[in-house]
Coordinates of C-alpha atoms and ligand atoms in Angstrom, one line a residue:
X1 CA -27.3 54.8 -128.5
X2 CA -27.5 51.2 -128.4
X3 CA -24.9 48.7 -130.0
X4 CA -25.4 46.8 -132.9
X5 CA -25.3 42.9 -132.3
X6 CA -22.8 41.4 -134.6
X7 CA -23.9 37.9 -135.9
X8 CA -20.5 36.5 -135.6
X9 CA -20.8 35.4 -131.9
X10 CA -17.8 36.2 -130.0
X11 CA -15.9 33.6 -128.0
X12 CA -15.2 35.2 -124.9
X13 CA -18.6 36.8 -123.8
X14 CA -22.4 36.3 -124.7
X15 CA -23.5 37.7 -127.7
X16 CA -26.1 39.8 -125.8
X17 CA -23.1 41.7 -124.0
X18 CA -20.3 44.1 -125.6
X19 CA -16.9 44.1 -124.3
X20 CA -17.9 46.4 -121.4
X21 CA -20.5 43.9 -120.2
X22 CA -23.0 46.4 -121.2
X23 CA -26.8 44.5 -122.7
X24 CA -27.1 44.3 -126.5
X25 CA -30.8 43.9 -127.5
X26 CA -31.3 40.7 -129.5
X27 CA -34.0 41.1 -132.3
X28 CA -34.2 38.0 -133.7
X29 CA -35.5 37.4 -137.0
X30 CA -39.1 35.7 -137.3
X31 CA -39.1 32.4 -139.0
X32 CA -41.9 30.1 -140.6
X33 CA -41.5 26.5 -140.7
X34 CA -43.0 23.1 -139.3
X35 CA -41.5 23.3 -135.9
X36 CA -42.7 27.2 -136.0
X37 CA -46.2 26.3 -136.6
X38 CA -46.3 23.4 -133.9
X39 CA -44.9 25.7 -131.3
X40 CA -47.2 28.3 -132.3
X41 CA -50.2 25.8 -131.6
X42 CA -48.8 24.7 -128.3
X43 CA -48.1 28.3 -127.0
X44 CA -51.6 29.2 -128.1
X45 CA -53.0 26.3 -125.9
X46 CA -50.8 26.8 -122.9
X47 CA -52.0 30.5 -122.7
X48 CA -55.7 29.8 -123.4
X49 CA -55.6 27.0 -120.5
X50 CA -53.8 29.4 -118.1
X51 CA -56.2 32.2 -118.8
X52 CA -59.3 30.4 -118.9
X53 CA -58.6 27.8 -115.9
X54 CA -59.3 30.0 -113.2
X55 CA -62.9 31.0 -114.4
X56 CA -63.7 27.1 -114.6
X57 CA -65.3 25.0 -112.0
X58 CA -65.3 21.4 -111.2
X59 CA -67.5 20.1 -108.5
X60 CA -68.9 23.3 -107.7
X61 CA -65.4 25.0 -107.2
X62 CA -62.5 27.0 -108.9
X63 CA -60.7 23.9 -110.9
X64 CA -57.6 25.1 -109.2
X65 CA -57.4 27.2 -105.9
X66 CA -54.4 27.8 -103.7
X67 CA -56.0 29.6 -101.0
X68 CA -52.8 30.2 -98.8
X69 CA -54.4 32.2 -96.1
X70 CA -57.4 30.1 -95.8
X71 CA -54.5 26.9 -96.4
X72 CA -56.7 25.4 -98.7
X73 CA -56.1 23.9 -101.9
X74 CA -58.4 23.0 -104.5
X75 CA -57.4 20.7 -107.6
X76 CA -60.4 19.3 -109.5
X77 CA -62.9 18.7 -106.6
X78 CA -60.3 17.8 -104.1
X79 CA -59.4 20.1 -101.3
X80 CA -56.4 19.8 -99.5
X81 CA -55.5 21.6 -96.4
X82 CA -52.7 22.7 -94.4
X83 CA -52.7 19.0 -92.4
X84 CA -52.1 17.6 -96.1
X85 CA -48.9 19.1 -96.6
X86 CA -47.2 15.8 -96.7
X87 CA -48.6 15.5 -100.2
X88 CA -46.7 18.2 -101.3
X89 CA -43.7 16.0 -100.7
X90 CA -45.2 13.4 -103.6
X91 CA -46.4 16.3 -105.6
X92 CA -43.0 18.2 -105.6
X93 CA -41.2 14.7 -106.3
X94 CA -43.3 14.2 -109.4
X95 CA -42.7 17.3 -110.6
X96 CA -38.9 17.0 -110.3
X97 CA -38.5 13.7 -111.3
X98 CA -40.6 14.1 -114.5
X99 CA -38.7 17.1 -115.3
X100 CA -35.6 15.0 -115.0
X101 CA -37.0 12.3 -117.3
X102 CA -38.0 14.4 -119.7
X103 CA -34.6 16.1 -120.0
X104 CA -32.5 13.2 -119.9
X105 CA -34.8 11.8 -122.9
X106 CA -35.7 14.9 -124.7
X107 CA -33.3 17.6 -123.9
X108 CA -34.5 21.3 -122.9
X109 CA -37.8 20.6 -124.4
X110 CA -39.7 22.3 -121.2
X111 CA -37.6 25.5 -122.2
X112 CA -38.3 25.4 -125.6
X113 CA -42.0 24.7 -125.7
X114 CA -43.6 25.1 -122.3
X115 CA -41.8 27.2 -120.3
X116 CA -44.1 30.9 -119.5
X117 CA -40.9 32.7 -120.3
X118 CA -40.7 31.3 -123.6
X119 CA -44.3 31.0 -124.1
X120 CA -45.5 34.6 -123.4
X121 CA -42.3 36.2 -124.8
X122 CA -42.6 34.3 -128.1
X123 CA -46.1 34.0 -128.5
X124 CA -47.2 37.3 -127.1
X125 CA -44.5 40.1 -126.5
X126 CA -42.5 39.6 -129.7
X127 CA -45.8 39.8 -132.0
X128 CA -46.8 43.2 -130.4
X129 CA -43.4 44.3 -131.1
X130 CA -43.1 43.0 -134.6
X131 CA -46.7 44.6 -135.3
X132 CA -45.8 48.1 -133.5
X133 CA -42.0 48.1 -134.6
X134 CA -41.7 46.0 -137.6
X135 CA -39.4 42.9 -138.5
X136 CA -36.3 42.6 -136.9
X137 CA -34.2 45.0 -139.3
X138 CA -36.7 47.7 -138.5
X139 CA -36.5 47.1 -134.7
X140 CA -32.9 47.3 -135.0
X141 CA -32.7 50.4 -136.8
X142 CA -35.4 52.1 -134.3
X143 CA -33.5 50.7 -131.5
X144 CA -30.1 52.4 -132.5
X145 CA -32.0 55.7 -134.0
X146 CA -31.5 58.9 -132.0
X147 CA -34.6 59.8 -130.0
X148 CA -37.1 61.7 -131.9
X149 CA -41.0 61.8 -131.5
X150 CA -41.5 58.9 -133.8
X151 CA -39.4 56.9 -131.6
X152 CA -41.2 58.1 -128.4
X153 CA -44.5 57.3 -129.8
X154 CA -43.6 53.9 -130.9
X155 CA -42.1 52.7 -127.7
X156 CA -45.2 54.5 -125.9
X157 CA -47.7 52.2 -127.9
X158 CA -45.5 49.1 -127.3
X159 CA -45.2 49.5 -123.5
X160 CA -48.6 50.5 -123.2
X161 CA -49.7 47.1 -125.0
X162 CA -46.8 45.5 -123.0
X163 CA -48.4 46.8 -119.7
X164 CA -52.0 45.8 -120.6
X165 CA -50.6 42.1 -121.2
X166 CA -48.7 42.1 -118.2
X167 CA -51.5 43.4 -116.1
X168 CA -54.0 40.5 -117.7
X169 CA -51.3 38.0 -116.7
X170 CA -50.8 39.2 -113.4
X171 CA -54.5 39.1 -112.5
X172 CA -55.2 35.6 -114.1
X173 CA -52.1 34.4 -112.0
X174 CA -53.8 36.0 -108.6
X175 CA -56.9 34.2 -109.7
X176 CA -55.2 31.1 -108.8
X177 CA -54.8 32.2 -105.2
X178 CA -57.8 34.3 -104.4
X179 CA -60.7 33.0 -107.0
X180 CA -61.6 34.6 -110.0
X181 CA -64.9 35.6 -108.9
X182 CA -63.6 37.5 -106.0
X183 CA -60.6 39.0 -107.6
X184 CA -63.4 40.6 -110.0
X185 CA -65.3 42.0 -107.2
X186 CA -61.9 43.3 -105.8
X187 CA -60.7 44.7 -109.0
X188 CA -64.1 47.0 -109.7
X189 CA -63.5 48.2 -105.9
X190 CA -61.0 51.1 -104.6
X191 CA -57.3 49.8 -104.2
X192 CA -57.3 50.6 -100.5
X193 CA -60.2 48.3 -100.0
X194 CA -57.8 45.4 -100.8
X195 CA -54.4 46.6 -100.5
X196 CA -52.7 43.5 -100.5
X197 CA -53.9 41.7 -103.5
X198 CA -53.7 45.2 -105.0
X199 CA -49.9 45.3 -104.3
X200 CA -49.4 41.8 -105.2
X201 CA -50.9 42.5 -109.0
X202 CA -48.9 45.5 -109.2
X203 CA -45.7 44.2 -108.0
X204 CA -46.1 41.3 -110.3
X205 CA -47.3 43.5 -113.3
X206 CA -43.9 45.7 -113.1
X207 CA -42.1 42.3 -112.8
X208 CA -43.6 40.9 -116.0
X209 CA -43.0 44.1 -117.9
X210 CA -39.4 44.4 -116.8
X211 CA -38.7 40.1 -117.5
X212 CA -40.9 39.6 -120.6
X213 CA -40.5 43.4 -122.0
X214 CA -36.8 43.7 -121.4
X215 CA -35.0 41.0 -119.5
X216 CA -36.0 38.4 -121.8
X217 CA -33.2 36.0 -122.6
X218 CA -31.0 37.2 -119.8
X219 CA -33.6 35.0 -117.4
X220 CA -32.6 32.0 -119.5
X221 CA -28.8 32.7 -119.7
X222 CA -28.0 34.0 -116.2
X223 CA -30.6 33.5 -113.8
X224 CA -32.7 30.0 -114.3
X225 CA -31.4 27.4 -112.1
X226 CA -32.8 24.6 -114.5
X227 CA -30.4 25.8 -117.2
X228 CA -27.3 25.5 -114.8
X229 CA -28.2 21.6 -114.1
X230 CA -29.5 20.5 -117.4
X231 CA -25.7 19.0 -118.3
X232 CA -25.9 16.9 -115.1
X233 CA -29.4 15.4 -116.3
X234 CA -28.4 14.7 -120.2
X235 CA -25.8 12.3 -122.0
X236 CA -25.1 11.4 -125.2
X237 CA -28.3 9.9 -125.9
X238 CA -30.3 12.9 -124.8
X239 CA -32.2 14.6 -128.0
X240 CA -31.4 18.4 -128.4
X241 CA -31.0 20.7 -131.3
X242 CA -28.0 19.5 -132.8
X243 CA -25.7 21.0 -135.8
X244 CA -24.5 17.9 -138.1
X245 CA -20.8 19.1 -138.3
X246 CA -20.1 16.2 -140.4
X247 CA -22.4 17.3 -143.1
X248 CA -22.0 21.0 -142.6
X249 CA -18.1 21.6 -142.2
X250 CA -16.1 23.0 -143.7
X251 CA -18.5 25.7 -144.1
X252 CA -18.6 27.9 -147.1
X253 CA -15.7 30.3 -147.2
X254 CA -13.3 28.0 -144.9
X255 CA -13.1 25.2 -147.3
X256 CA -9.3 24.6 -148.8
X257 CA -8.9 25.7 -152.2
X258 CA -10.0 23.4 -154.7
X259 CA -12.1 21.4 -152.3
X260 CA -16.0 21.5 -152.1
X261 CA -17.7 23.2 -148.8
X262 CA -20.2 21.3 -146.8
X263 CA -23.6 21.8 -146.7
X264 CA -23.7 25.0 -144.4
X265 CA -23.4 27.9 -146.6
X266 CA -22.6 30.2 -143.7
X267 CA -25.3 32.1 -144.1
X268 CA -25.9 32.9 -140.2
X269 CA -29.4 32.6 -140.8
X270 CA -29.4 30.1 -137.8
X271 CA -27.7 32.9 -135.5
X272 CA -30.1 35.6 -136.7
X273 CA -33.4 33.8 -135.6
X274 CA -31.6 32.6 -132.4
X275 CA -33.6 34.4 -129.4
X276 CA -30.5 33.8 -127.1
X277 CA -28.5 34.9 -129.7
X278 CA -25.9 31.8 -130.0
X279 CA -24.6 29.9 -133.0
X280 CA -25.9 26.4 -132.8
X281 CA -22.8 25.4 -134.8
X282 CA -20.7 25.7 -132.1
X283 CA -22.1 22.8 -130.3
X284 CA -24.3 22.2 -127.4
X285 CA -24.4 25.1 -125.2
X286 CA -25.9 26.2 -121.8
X287 CA -27.6 29.2 -123.6
X288 CA -29.5 26.8 -126.2
X289 CA -33.6 26.7 -125.1
X290 CA -34.2 24.4 -127.7
X291 CA -36.8 26.5 -129.2
X292 CA -36.2 25.0 -132.6
X293 CA -36.0 28.3 -134.7
X294 CA -32.7 27.6 -136.2
X295 CA -34.1 24.3 -137.3
X296 CA -36.7 26.0 -139.2
X297 CA -34.6 28.5 -140.4
X298 CA -31.7 26.1 -141.6
X299 CA -34.5 23.9 -143.5
X300 CA -35.6 27.0 -145.6
X301 CA -31.9 27.5 -146.4
X302 CA -31.3 24.1 -147.5
X303 CA -34.4 23.9 -149.4
X304 CA -32.9 27.1 -151.5
X305 CA -29.6 25.6 -152.2
X306 CA -30.9 22.3 -153.1
X307 CA -29.5 20.7 -150.0
X308 CA -31.4 17.9 -147.7
X309 CA -33.1 19.4 -144.6
X310 CA -31.9 18.7 -141.5
X311 CA -28.5 20.1 -141.1
X312 CA -29.6 21.2 -137.8
X313 CA -32.1 18.7 -136.4
X314 CA -33.5 17.3 -133.3
X315 CA -30.8 14.5 -132.4
X316 CA -28.6 12.9 -129.7
X317 CA -25.0 13.3 -129.9
X318 CA -24.9 9.7 -130.4
X319 CA -27.4 9.8 -133.7
X320 CA -25.5 12.9 -135.3
X321 CA -22.3 11.1 -134.9
X322 CA -23.8 8.0 -136.8
X323 CA -24.8 6.0 -133.9
X324 CA -28.5 5.4 -132.3
X325 CA -30.0 6.9 -129.8
X326 CA -31.0 4.7 -126.7
X327 CA -34.0 5.6 -124.9
X328 CA -33.9 2.8 -122.7
X329 CA -30.6 3.2 -120.5
X330 CA -30.2 3.3 -116.8
X331 CA -30.6 6.9 -116.1
X332 CA -34.4 7.0 -118.1
X333 CA -35.1 3.7 -116.3
X334 CA -34.4 4.8 -112.7
X335 CA -36.1 8.3 -113.4
X336 CA -39.3 6.1 -114.9
X337 CA -39.3 4.0 -112.1
X338 CA -39.0 6.8 -109.4
X339 CA -41.8 8.7 -111.3
X340 CA -44.3 5.6 -111.0
X341 CA -43.3 5.2 -107.6
X342 CA -44.3 8.6 -106.5
X343 CA -47.5 8.9 -108.6
X344 CA -48.4 5.6 -106.7
X345 CA -47.7 6.9 -103.6
X346 CA -49.7 10.5 -104.2
X347 CA -52.7 8.0 -105.3
X348 CA -52.4 6.1 -102.3
X349 CA -52.2 9.0 -100.2
X350 CA -54.9 10.9 -101.4
X351 CA -56.9 7.9 -101.3
X352 CA -56.3 7.3 -98.0
X353 CA -56.9 10.7 -96.7
X354 CA -59.2 11.6 -94.2
X355 CA -62.2 13.4 -95.9
X356 CA -63.7 14.3 -92.6
X357 CA -61.2 15.7 -89.9
X358 CA -62.2 16.0 -86.5
X359 CA -60.1 16.8 -83.5
X360 CA -61.2 16.5 -80.0
X361 CA -59.1 19.1 -77.7
X362 CA -59.7 18.6 -73.9
X363 CA -60.9 21.9 -72.2
X364 CA -57.6 22.8 -70.5
X365 CA -59.5 24.7 -67.7
X366 CA -61.7 21.8 -66.4
X367 CA -60.3 18.3 -67.6
X368 CA -62.7 16.7 -65.6
X369 CA -65.6 17.7 -62.9
X370 CA -67.0 15.4 -60.4
X371 CA -70.4 14.8 -58.8
X372 CA -71.2 13.0 -55.7
X373 CA -74.6 11.6 -55.5
X374 CA -76.4 10.8 -52.3
X375 CA -76.0 7.2 -52.9
X376 CA -72.2 7.6 -52.9
X377 CA -71.5 7.1 -56.5
X378 CA -69.2 9.5 -58.2
X379 CA -69.7 10.7 -61.6
X380 CA -67.2 12.2 -63.5
X381 CA -67.5 14.6 -66.5
X382 CA -64.9 15.4 -69.4
X383 CA -65.4 18.7 -71.3
X384 CA -64.0 18.7 -75.2
X385 CA -64.1 21.0 -77.5
X386 CA -64.7 19.8 -81.2
X387 CA -63.0 21.1 -84.1
X388 CA -64.7 19.2 -87.3
X389 CA -63.8 20.2 -91.0
X390 CA -65.6 18.7 -93.7
X391 CA -63.2 18.5 -96.7
X392 CA -65.5 16.9 -99.4
X393 CA -67.4 20.1 -101.1
X394 CA -71.0 18.4 -100.2
X395 CA -72.7 19.4 -97.5
X396 CA -73.0 16.3 -94.4
X397 CA -74.8 15.5 -91.6
X398 CA -72.3 14.0 -89.0
X399 CA -73.4 12.0 -86.1
X400 CA -71.0 11.1 -83.1
X401 CA -71.5 8.1 -81.1
X402 CA -69.2 6.0 -78.7
X403 CA -67.8 3.0 -80.6
X404 CA -68.0 -0.5 -79.2
X405 CA -66.9 -1.7 -76.8
X406 CA -68.2 1.2 -74.6
X407 CA -66.8 0.7 -70.9
X408 CA -69.9 2.5 -69.7
X409 CA -69.1 6.2 -70.8
X410 CA -72.4 8.5 -71.9
X411 CA -71.6 11.2 -74.7
X412 CA -73.6 14.2 -74.3
X413 CA -73.0 16.2 -77.7
X414 CA -76.4 18.3 -77.9
X415 CA -75.5 20.1 -81.3
X416 CA -75.0 16.5 -83.0
X417 CA -76.2 15.4 -85.6
X418 CA -74.6 18.4 -87.0
X419 CA -75.1 19.7 -90.7
X420 CA -71.9 20.9 -92.1
X421 CA -71.4 22.5 -95.4
X422 CA -68.6 21.6 -98.1
X423 CA -65.0 22.9 -97.0
X424 CA -66.1 24.3 -94.0
X425 CA -65.2 24.1 -90.4
X426 CA -67.4 24.3 -87.2
X427 CA -66.3 24.2 -83.5
X428 CA -68.7 23.0 -80.9
X429 CA -68.3 21.0 -77.5
X430 CA -68.9 17.4 -76.3
X431 CA -69.2 16.1 -72.5
X432 CA -68.3 12.8 -71.6
X433 CA -69.4 11.4 -68.2
X434 CA -68.5 7.7 -66.6
X435 CA -68.4 6.6 -62.9
X436 CA -65.4 7.3 -61.2
X437 CA -64.5 3.4 -61.3
X438 CA -63.6 3.6 -64.8
X439 CA -60.4 6.0 -64.3
X440 CA -59.7 4.2 -60.7
X441 CA -56.5 2.3 -61.8
X442 CA -54.2 4.8 -63.8
X443 CA -56.4 8.0 -63.9
X444 CA -56.9 7.3 -67.7
X445 CA -59.1 5.4 -70.0
X446 CA -58.9 5.4 -73.7
X447 CA -62.4 5.0 -75.8
X448 CA -62.9 5.3 -79.2
X449 CA -65.8 8.1 -80.9
X450 CA -67.1 7.1 -84.3
X451 CA -68.0 10.0 -86.3
X452 CA -70.4 8.6 -89.2
X453 CA -72.1 10.8 -91.9
X454 CA -74.0 9.4 -95.3
X455 CA -72.5 10.0 -98.3
X456 CA -73.7 8.5 -102.0
X457 CA -75.6 6.1 -100.5
X458 CA -73.2 4.9 -97.8
X459 CA -72.7 5.5 -94.2
X460 CA -69.0 6.2 -94.0
X461 CA -67.4 6.2 -90.4
X462 CA -64.3 7.7 -88.8
X463 CA -63.0 6.8 -85.6
X464 CA -61.2 8.7 -83.1
X465 CA -59.5 7.4 -80.1
X466 CA -59.8 9.9 -76.8
X467 CA -58.2 9.8 -73.5
X468 CA -60.5 10.3 -70.5
X469 CA -59.4 11.4 -67.5
X470 CA -60.4 11.2 -64.2
X471 CA -59.4 10.6 -60.5
X472 CA -57.4 7.3 -59.7
X473 CA -57.5 5.8 -56.2
X474 CA -60.7 6.3 -54.1
X475 CA -60.8 10.1 -54.3
X476 CA -60.6 12.5 -57.4
X477 CA -59.1 15.2 -54.5
X478 CA -56.1 12.5 -54.6
X479 CA -55.0 13.2 -57.7
X480 CA -55.3 16.2 -59.5
X481 CA -52.5 15.3 -61.5
X482 CA -54.4 13.7 -64.0
X483 CA -55.5 17.0 -64.8
X484 CA -52.8 18.1 -67.0
X485 CA -54.7 19.2 -69.8
X486 CA -53.6 17.5 -72.8
X487 CA -55.4 16.3 -75.8
X488 CA -56.2 12.9 -76.6
X489 CA -53.0 12.5 -78.9
X490 CA -51.1 13.8 -75.7
X491 CA -50.2 17.2 -77.2
X492 CA -50.0 20.1 -75.0
X493 CA -53.0 22.3 -76.0
X494 CA -54.4 25.6 -75.5
X495 CA -57.9 25.1 -76.6
X496 CA -58.7 28.7 -78.2
X497 CA -61.7 30.3 -76.5
X498 CA -63.5 30.8 -79.3
X499 CA -67.0 30.2 -78.7
Ligands
LIG501 S1 -28.5 28.3 -141.3 FE1 -27.9 26.5 -141.8 S2 -26.5 27.0 -143.9 FE2 -26.9 29.2 -142.6 S3 -25.3 29.2 -141.0 FE3 -26.8 28.1 -140.0 S4 -26.3 25.9 -140.3 FE4 -25.3 27.0 -141.8
LIG502 S1 -29.6 27.6 -130.8 FE1 -31.5 27.1 -132.1 S2 -32.6 26.1 -130.6 FE2 -31.1 27.0 -129.2 S3 -31.7 28.8 -128.9 FE3 -31.0 29.2 -130.6 S4 -32.3 29.3 -132.0 FE4 -33.4 28.1 -130.5

């Protein structure tokens, strides 16, 4: 039989563990109050955004799509490809620094107000539990009751609803990677037609069931890395959910005889509502996820006993000790400056990103050919494969030309001007012909090719350097060394024979 949790939290272990280290289920009491109402709204908005976003479109594409097999990532109409990975440096940097700044200023506000673990457990799974099993007293009674048909029926209903919610969350999450409409089509087909997505959704559903249905606060307390290093990011000016010891102590029942007790009436209401089962009166603790439930709970009690609210409140160690909270301090200034620098870096990198990615890859089997005419002059031809990627969402018509100054090279690209749909890649061929005198000195000559395309009433041009190769000296036969099969950037390239 499951062991009952004591509200008098032990000193030497987590309140969710018994003396043998076995898990004791925490059934937090429900609470009402201003923070509860605010959190309910915040959680509702976050859940709706998470579920609806994959079904929305922006600029003709899914608003956020992380298509890993195609190595294409779409954010609000902007497409990013594998070669844009350096931008991830800025994105991760912004996320880490923003979290550090928010933690330094407002403590674990992320955990209590926006972490999916808290949002889904508190707003969805616990609500289902309350609806099916009743309030925390009834839940505790049921958990500790011997097995019966009633218990089996109640648990079966609860876990069925948990499964239904978990599978919906798993599908919505997967839709960010596969595309909502594509996933819907896959869901209607037999599993063996799409084994990988089917297994992914199944495993994710099982993980969500385990975590949100049973593991719960243990993830925050035992596993979450952010919880581990939050103390490094916080100082005495960081806000947190704190108990005003000066006001509350000595709590009722601990006062000396003939003396008044403090404002804390020792009712344990703050402990009974805590989802991680801690007693906030013991000071800042790693297990506190700053969910504010104990603030609302204590405010209720203070109203009842006719004392001012705020015995437990959002405060910094400095302010609760009678001083002032300093928001502007070296730590926050450094984090804010870094954040601005990273945001600017990301903005500049996105603005300067090449939207037409064009690569010329020399055909390795025939780096050049030569043709000798009757009059003795020799014409050299270089064969290139072209990989053209349109990173816009609009269809473009791309033209190619040799950029000035043209040292006498003719471009033969019969497939150009080429229409290329948004977010598509095309592969084609081009040939460059020139007189052998062009490469006679070094065996190489660099030229520039312009890829131009009209967009929004303007003609945009991207310039690509190409290294032409040919014989140096008087005869092509003298120097096969020039035929080294390299791209214009000098990288060894095996152009795939794809056409
Ligand atoms: S809810 Fe308030 S009064 Fe009751 S034990 Fe907690 S701190 Fe003390
Ligand atoms: S101590 Fe208060 S704020 Fe912290 S987790 Fe428990 S109820 Fe939430």
